[in-house]
Short mmCIF file of C-alpha atoms in Angstrom, two decimals:
data_model
loop_
_atom_site.label_atom_id
_atom_site.label_comp_id
_atom_site.label_asym_id
_atom_site.label_seq_id
_atom_site.Cartn_x
_atom_site.Cartn_y
_atom_site.Cartn_z
CA MET U 1 0.26 -0.22 -0.24
CA ILE U 2 2.18 2.50 -1.42
CA HIS U 3 -0.14 5.03 -2.64
CA LEU U 4 -1.18 5.55 1.07
CA LYS U 5 2.52 7.36 1.94
CA TRP U 6 2.68 9.31 -1.92
CA GLU U 7 1.38 12.79 0.18
CA ASP U 8 4.61 13.06 2.07
CA ASN U 9 7.29 11.61 -1.25
CA GLU U 10 9.88 14.37 -2.33
CA THR U 11 7.75 16.52 -5.63
CA VAL U 12 9.32 14.75 -9.28
CA LYS U 13 8.97 17.47 -10.54
CA THR U 14 5.88 20.93 -11.05
CA ILE U 15 3.81 19.94 -14.22
CA GLU U 16 0.57 23.37 -15.20
CA CYS U 17 -2.98 22.13 -15.93
CA VAL U 18 -3.46 23.55 -19.04
CA HIS U 19 -7.15 22.87 -19.00
CA ALA U 20 -9.59 20.70 -17.34
CA ASP U 21 -12.32 19.47 -20.34
CA ALA U 22 -12.66 15.92 -20.03
CA GLU U 23 -14.59 13.65 -21.87
CA LYS U 24 -15.65 11.30 -20.02
CA PHE U 25 -14.15 11.82 -16.14
CA VAL U 26 -15.45 14.97 -13.58
CA VAL U 27 -11.98 17.05 -12.98
CA HIS U 28 -12.97 20.40 -13.23
CA ASN U 29 -13.08 20.56 -9.74
CA LYS U 30 -10.06 18.94 -8.78
CA LEU U 31 -8.09 20.51 -11.30
CA THR U 32 -7.78 24.69 -12.24
CA PRO U 33 -6.24 25.92 -15.80
CA GLY U 34 -3.21 27.76 -14.85
CA ASN U 35 -2.49 26.62 -11.82
CA GLN U 36 0.92 24.45 -11.03
CA TYR U 37 0.99 21.13 -9.23
CA GLU U 38 3.85 19.27 -7.76
CA VAL U 39 4.01 15.09 -9.20
CA LYS U 40 4.54 12.79 -6.47
CA ASN U 41 4.25 9.81 -8.79
CA GLU U 42 4.07 9.58 -12.08
CA THR U 43 3.43 6.87 -14.79
CA ASP U 44 3.54 5.95 -18.80
CA GLU U 45 -0.18 7.60 -18.84
CA PHE U 46 -0.52 8.94 -15.30
CA TYR U 47 0.29 11.98 -12.93
CA PHE U 48 -0.20 11.50 -9.85
CA ILE U 49 -0.27 15.05 -7.40
CA ILE U 50 -1.67 16.48 -4.94
CA ASP U 51 -4.93 18.42 -6.74
CA ASN U 52 -7.19 21.05 -5.32
CA SER U 53 -8.93 18.79 -2.41
CA ASN U 54 -5.19 18.46 -0.43
CA ARG U 55 -5.34 14.83 -1.46
CA ILE U 56 -3.23 12.80 -3.72
CA GLY U 57 -5.88 12.38 -7.16
CA GLY U 58 -4.29 10.47 -10.78
CA PHE U 59 -4.94 12.41 -13.84
CA TYR U 60 -4.05 12.05 -17.78
CA LYS U 61 -1.31 13.41 -19.22
CA ASP U 62 -2.90 14.87 -20.93
CA TYR U 63 -4.16 17.77 -18.99
CA PHE U 64 -0.89 19.41 -17.85
CA LYS U 65 2.16 20.40 -19.20
CA GLU U 66 5.70 20.41 -17.81
CA VAL U 67 7.20 23.25 -16.49
CA GLU U 68 11.01 24.15 -17.17
#
């Protein structure tokens, strides 16, 4: 149950939300376009971030762009 400790992990990188227009899921109440989020874990398809609810959430990578 490693996912229970992700909130305490070091930040892998910072990303910025570019849109919250989901076809299938409701994400507009968890993501704000223009806000930057800290990535706590990453897979090929998802970023796991601390979202607007201050909890870890997994979101498709197409909602974000990497901040340099």
